[in-house]
PDB file of C-alpha atoms in Angstrom:
ATOM      1  CA  MET A   1       0.000   0.000   0.000  1.00  0.00           C
ATOM      2  CA  ARG A   2       1.194   3.478  -0.767  1.00  0.00           C
ATOM      3  CA  LEU A   3      -0.597   6.231   1.114  1.00  0.00           C
ATOM      4  CA  VAL A   4      -0.020   9.824  -0.032  1.00  0.00           C
ATOM      5  CA  TYR A   5      -0.965  12.962   1.895  1.00  0.00           C
ATOM      6  CA  LEU A   6      -1.675  15.813  -0.533  1.00  0.00           C
ATOM      7  CA  THR A   7      -1.599  18.942   1.595  1.00  0.00           C
ATOM      8  CA  GLY A   8      -0.866  22.663   1.590  1.00  0.00           C
ATOM      9  CA  SER A   9      -2.646  25.804   2.694  1.00  0.00           C
ATOM     10  CA  SER A  10      -6.305  26.459   1.980  1.00  0.00           C
ATOM     11  CA  GLY A  11      -6.812  27.484  -1.635  1.00  0.00           C
ATOM     12  CA  VAL A  12      -3.785  25.825  -3.256  1.00  0.00           C
ATOM     13  CA  GLY A  13      -5.917  23.308  -5.156  1.00  0.00           C
ATOM     14  CA  LYS A  14      -5.892  20.141  -3.058  1.00  0.00           C
ATOM     15  CA  THR A  15      -9.545  19.316  -3.715  1.00  0.00           C
ATOM     16  CA  ALA A  16      -9.362  20.111  -7.441  1.00  0.00           C
ATOM     17  CA  VAL A  17      -6.197  18.045  -7.916  1.00  0.00           C
ATOM     18  CA  GLY A  18      -7.754  15.233  -5.892  1.00  0.00           C
ATOM     19  CA  GLU A  19     -10.817  15.310  -8.147  1.00  0.00           C
ATOM     20  CA  GLU A  20      -8.542  15.098 -11.202  1.00  0.00           C
ATOM     21  CA  LEU A  21      -6.653  12.142  -9.713  1.00  0.00           C
ATOM     22  CA  ARG A  22      -9.999  10.450  -8.903  1.00  0.00           C
ATOM     23  CA  ARG A  23     -11.131  11.053 -12.502  1.00  0.00           C
ATOM     24  CA  ARG A  24      -7.977   9.223 -13.606  1.00  0.00           C
ATOM     25  CA  GLY A  25      -8.924   6.217 -11.497  1.00  0.00           C
ATOM     26  CA  TYR A  26      -6.960   6.732  -8.296  1.00  0.00           C
ATOM     27  CA  ALA A  27      -8.452   6.225  -4.829  1.00  0.00           C
ATOM     28  CA  VAL A  28      -8.810   9.729  -3.387  1.00  0.00           C
ATOM     29  CA  TYR A  29     -10.233  10.852  -0.051  1.00  0.00           C
ATOM     30  CA  ASP A  30     -10.848  14.517   0.699  1.00  0.00           C
ATOM     31  CA  VAL A  31     -10.776  15.498   4.379  1.00  0.00           C
ATOM     32  CA  ASP A  32     -13.449  18.166   3.795  1.00  0.00           C
ATOM     33  CA  ALA A  33     -15.702  16.806   1.034  1.00  0.00           C
ATOM     34  CA  ASP A  34     -15.682  13.257   2.399  1.00  0.00           C
ATOM     35  CA  GLY A  35     -16.128  14.385   6.005  1.00  0.00           C
ATOM     36  CA  LEU A  36     -12.970  12.678   7.260  1.00  0.00           C
ATOM     37  CA  ALA A  37     -11.849  15.570   9.468  1.00  0.00           C
ATOM     38  CA  ARG A  38     -13.915  17.299  12.114  1.00  0.00           C
ATOM     39  CA  TRP A  39     -13.567  20.178  14.583  1.00  0.00           C
ATOM     40  CA  PHE A  40     -12.718  19.306  18.182  1.00  0.00           C
ATOM     41  CA  GLU A  41     -12.542  21.435  21.309  1.00  0.00           C
ATOM     42  CA  ASN A  42      -8.915  21.393  22.440  1.00  0.00           C
ATOM     43  CA  GLY A  43      -9.534  21.208  26.182  1.00  0.00           C
ATOM     44  CA  THR A  44     -12.122  18.421  26.226  1.00  0.00           C
ATOM     45  CA  GLY A  45     -11.635  16.632  22.915  1.00  0.00           C
ATOM     46  CA  VAL A  46     -15.359  16.934  22.287  1.00  0.00           C
ATOM     47  CA  GLU A  47     -16.449  17.307  18.666  1.00  0.00           C
ATOM     48  CA  VAL A  48     -17.894  20.762  17.898  1.00  0.00           C
ATOM     49  CA  ARG A  49     -19.636  22.367  14.946  1.00  0.00           C
ATOM     50  CA  MET A  50     -17.869  25.182  13.142  1.00  0.00           C
ATOM     51  CA  PRO A  51     -19.949  28.331  13.682  1.00  0.00           C
ATOM     52  CA  SER A  52     -20.656  30.798  10.905  1.00  0.00           C
ATOM     53  CA  TYR A  53     -18.604  33.450  12.734  1.00  0.00           C
ATOM     54  CA  ARG A  54     -15.101  32.336  13.721  1.00  0.00           C
ATOM     55  CA  ASP A  55     -12.620  34.664  15.382  1.00  0.00           C
ATOM     56  CA  ASP A  56      -9.080  34.126  16.629  1.00  0.00           C
ATOM     57  CA  ALA A  57     -10.361  32.989  20.024  1.00  0.00           C
ATOM     58  CA  TRP A  58     -12.506  30.271  18.448  1.00  0.00           C
ATOM     59  CA  PHE A  59      -9.576  28.977  16.380  1.00  0.00           C
ATOM     60  CA  ALA A  60      -7.352  29.024  19.483  1.00  0.00           C
ATOM     61  CA  GLU A  61      -9.844  26.801  21.333  1.00  0.00           C
ATOM     62  CA  ASN A  62     -10.667  24.349  18.517  1.00  0.00           C
ATOM     63  CA  THR A  63      -8.705  22.241  16.047  1.00  0.00           C
ATOM     64  CA  TYR A  64      -9.681  20.616  12.756  1.00  0.00           C
ATOM     65  CA  ARG A  65      -8.470  17.041  13.153  1.00  0.00           C
ATOM     66  CA  LEU A  66      -8.184  13.944  10.990  1.00  0.00           C
ATOM     67  CA  PRO A  67      -8.487  10.984  13.364  1.00  0.00           C
ATOM     68  CA  VAL A  68      -5.499   8.632  13.333  1.00  0.00           C
ATOM     69  CA  GLU A  69      -7.823   5.624  13.059  1.00  0.00           C
ATOM     70  CA  THR A  70      -9.327   7.058   9.860  1.00  0.00           C
ATOM     71  CA  VAL A  71      -5.886   7.281   8.241  1.00  0.00           C
ATOM     72  CA  ARG A  72      -5.062   3.729   9.387  1.00  0.00           C
ATOM     73  CA  ARG A  73      -8.360   2.389   7.987  1.00  0.00           C
ATOM     74  CA  ILE A  74      -7.603   3.904   4.567  1.00  0.00           C
ATOM     75  CA  ALA A  75      -4.021   2.598   4.680  1.00  0.00           C
ATOM     76  CA  ASP A  76      -5.257  -0.904   5.524  1.00  0.00           C
ATOM     77  CA  ALA A  77      -7.468  -0.956   2.414  1.00  0.00           C
ATOM     78  CA  GLY A  78      -4.397  -1.550   0.218  1.00  0.00           C
ATOM     79  CA  GLY A  79      -3.342  -0.085  -3.120  1.00  0.00           C
ATOM     80  CA  LEU A  80      -2.356   3.495  -3.848  1.00  0.00           C
ATOM     81  CA  ALA A  81      -4.531   6.096  -2.125  1.00  0.00           C
ATOM     82  CA  PHE A  82      -4.429   9.860  -1.679  1.00  0.00           C
ATOM     83  CA  ILE A  83      -5.779  11.809   1.276  1.00  0.00           C
ATOM     84  CA  CYS A  84      -6.205  15.452   0.281  1.00  0.00           C
ATOM     85  CA  GLY A  85      -6.522  18.243   2.809  1.00  0.00           C
ATOM     86  CA  THR A  86      -4.974  20.092   5.638  1.00  0.00           C
ATOM     87  CA  VAL A  87      -5.620  19.557   9.318  1.00  0.00           C
ATOM     88  CA  GLY A  88      -4.369  20.815  12.640  1.00  0.00           C
ATOM     89  CA  ASN A  89      -3.064  17.485  13.879  1.00  0.00           C
ATOM     90  CA  ASP A  90      -0.428  16.794  11.234  1.00  0.00           C
ATOM     91  CA  ASN A  91       1.967  15.879  14.052  1.00  0.00           C
ATOM     92  CA  GLU A  92      -0.225  12.840  14.844  1.00  0.00           C
ATOM     93  CA  ILE A  93      -0.773  11.577  11.287  1.00  0.00           C
ATOM     94  CA  TRP A  94       2.234  12.626   9.194  1.00  0.00           C
ATOM     95  CA  ASP A  95       4.232   9.442   9.866  1.00  0.00           C
ATOM     96  CA  LEU A  96       1.308   7.252   8.720  1.00  0.00           C
ATOM     97  CA  PHE A  97       1.868   8.367   5.109  1.00  0.00           C
ATOM     98  CA  ASP A  98       4.430   6.895   2.748  1.00  0.00           C
ATOM     99  CA  THR A  99       4.770  10.245   0.977  1.00  0.00           C
ATOM    100  CA  VAL A 100       3.625  13.784   1.746  1.00  0.00           C
ATOM    101  CA  ILE A 101       3.199  16.218  -1.134  1.00  0.00           C
ATOM    102  CA  SER A 102       2.583  19.882  -0.384  1.00  0.00           C
ATOM    103  CA  LEU A 103       1.044  21.961  -3.152  1.00  0.00           C
ATOM    104  CA  SER A 104       2.617  25.393  -3.422  1.00  0.00           C
ATOM    105  CA  VAL A 105       1.471  28.647  -5.018  1.00  0.00           C
ATOM    106  CA  ASP A 106       2.609  32.240  -4.736  1.00  0.00           C
ATOM    107  CA  ALA A 107       0.751  34.588  -2.358  1.00  0.00           C
ATOM    108  CA  ALA A 108      -0.910  36.641  -5.119  1.00  0.00           C
ATOM    109  CA  THR A 109      -2.343  33.515  -6.750  1.00  0.00           C
ATOM    110  CA  LEU A 110      -3.527  32.225  -3.403  1.00  0.00           C
ATOM    111  CA  ARG A 111      -5.261  35.513  -2.553  1.00  0.00           C
ATOM    112  CA  ARG A 112      -7.016  35.522  -5.943  1.00  0.00           C
ATOM    113  CA  ARG A 113      -8.172  31.907  -5.521  1.00  0.00           C
ATOM    114  CA  LEU A 114      -9.421  32.421  -1.968  1.00  0.00           C
ATOM    115  CA  VAL A 115     -11.362  35.592  -2.760  1.00  0.00           C
ATOM    116  CA  GLY A 116     -12.882  33.812  -5.757  1.00  0.00           C
ATOM    117  CA  ARG A 117     -14.349  31.115  -3.493  1.00  0.00           C
ATOM    118  CA  ARG A 118     -16.991  33.611  -2.214  1.00  0.00           C
ATOM    119  CA  GLY A 119     -18.275  32.627   1.186  1.00  0.00           C
ATOM    120  CA  ALA A 120     -16.061  29.567   1.589  1.00  0.00           C
ATOM    121  CA  PHE A 121     -13.451  29.140   4.310  1.00  0.00           C
ATOM    122  CA  GLY A 122     -10.725  31.772   4.067  1.00  0.00           C
ATOM    123  CA  SER A 123     -12.429  33.828   1.385  1.00  0.00           C
ATOM    124  CA  SER A 124     -12.700  37.142   3.236  1.00  0.00           C
ATOM    125  CA  GLY A 125     -11.831  39.288   6.228  1.00  0.00           C
ATOM    126  CA  PRO A 126      -9.800  37.936   9.125  1.00  0.00           C
ATOM    127  CA  GLU A 127      -9.970  34.361   7.791  1.00  0.00           C
ATOM    128  CA  LEU A 128      -8.382  35.430   4.515  1.00  0.00           C
ATOM    129  CA  GLU A 129      -5.581  37.159   6.404  1.00  0.00           C
ATOM    130  CA  ARG A 130      -5.185  34.113   8.705  1.00  0.00           C
ATOM    131  CA  VAL A 131      -4.799  31.784   5.707  1.00  0.00           C
ATOM    132  CA  LEU A 132      -2.342  34.128   3.974  1.00  0.00           C
ATOM    133  CA  ALA A 133      -0.255  34.370   7.159  1.00  0.00           C
ATOM    134  CA  TRP A 134      -0.208  30.590   7.498  1.00  0.00           C
ATOM    135  CA  HIS A 135       0.634  30.242   3.816  1.00  0.00           C
ATOM    136  CA  ALA A 136       3.738  32.398   4.290  1.00  0.00           C
ATOM    137  CA  GLN A 137       5.284  29.585   6.383  1.00  0.00           C
ATOM    138  CA  VAL A 138       3.637  26.409   5.078  1.00  0.00           C
ATOM    139  CA  ASP A 139       6.198  25.541   2.369  1.00  0.00           C
ATOM    140  CA  ALA A 140       9.139  25.903   4.750  1.00  0.00           C
ATOM    141  CA  ASP A 141       7.327  24.021   7.515  1.00  0.00           C
ATOM    142  CA  ASN A 142       6.218  21.155   5.265  1.00  0.00           C
ATOM    143  CA  SER A 143       9.642  20.894   3.609  1.00  0.00           C
ATOM    144  CA  ARG A 144      11.331  20.745   6.996  1.00  0.00           C
ATOM    145  CA  TYR A 145       9.193  17.699   7.816  1.00  0.00           C
ATOM    146  CA  GLY A 146      10.025  15.972   4.527  1.00  0.00           C
ATOM    147  CA  ALA A 147       7.191  16.939   2.197  1.00  0.00           C
ATOM    148  CA  LEU A 148       7.821  17.112  -1.515  1.00  0.00           C
ATOM    149  CA  LEU A 149       6.824  20.552  -2.823  1.00  0.00           C
ATOM    150  CA  VAL A 150       4.843  20.616  -6.068  1.00  0.00           C
ATOM    151  CA  ASP A 151       4.177  23.880  -7.901  1.00  0.00           C
ATOM    152  CA  ALA A 152       0.389  24.267  -8.150  1.00  0.00           C
ATOM    153  CA  ASN A 153       0.338  27.424 -10.307  1.00  0.00           C
ATOM    154  CA  ALA A 154      -0.399  25.435 -13.502  1.00  0.00           C
ATOM    155  CA  SER A 155      -3.706  23.993 -14.712  1.00  0.00           C
ATOM    156  CA  ILE A 156      -5.269  21.266 -12.575  1.00  0.00           C
ATOM    157  CA  PRO A 157      -4.402  18.443 -15.043  1.00  0.00           C
ATOM    158  CA  GLU A 158      -0.792  19.689 -15.184  1.00  0.00           C
ATOM    159  CA  VAL A 159      -0.559  19.845 -11.380  1.00  0.00           C
ATOM    160  CA  ALA A 160      -1.942  16.295 -11.177  1.00  0.00           C
ATOM    161  CA  ASP A 161       0.775  15.244 -13.656  1.00  0.00           C
ATOM    162  CA  HIS A 162       3.414  16.924 -11.446  1.00  0.00           C
ATOM    163  CA  VAL A 163       2.068  15.063  -8.392  1.00  0.00           C
ATOM    164  CA  LEU A 164       2.298  11.736 -10.214  1.00  0.00           C
ATOM    165  CA  ASP A 165       5.783  12.647 -11.488  1.00  0.00           C
ATOM    166  CA  ALA A 166       6.886  13.417  -7.920  1.00  0.00           C
ATOM    167  CA  LEU A 167       5.724   9.931  -6.959  1.00  0.00           C
ATOM    168  CA  GLY A 168       7.493   8.371  -9.927  1.00  0.00           C
ATOM    169  CA  ILE A 169       4.322   6.774 -11.282  1.00  0.00           C
ATOM    170  CA  ARG A 170       3.642   8.648 -14.506  1.00  0.00           C
TER     171      ARG A 170
END
């Protein structure tokens, strides 16, 4: 089994690239679209719903987590599989993946993509600024932990090709 974590900041194209890989016949799981990750209250570990208004205090008290057992269940299924997304508990799941690929775009492209999502996470106000601030460090952080960086500024099919090239399977 080869399990690949396709990650990066919000707006870099993880879901779109995952959809392209799925269209090509690969097993792909999206932490958001497939409901794999959920919000948990940090102090109690109780699952919480994400409110429509989220400020810095709310994000400080809650973390979007992908349960370790979910990653193990997908890994145990066999074959090549991708899990696409970004979560706050990377430190608990990172080592469960055979390869981690972090999609990377420049800040101007990211801002344009996020604003274009209209109403989605990170598309405006303080959330947009929070995502852009996180994005400023994500490539360095993910590289330091061994992720392969893939330029996601190209078209979705081209980025999917680059992901497969990075894995040596295209």
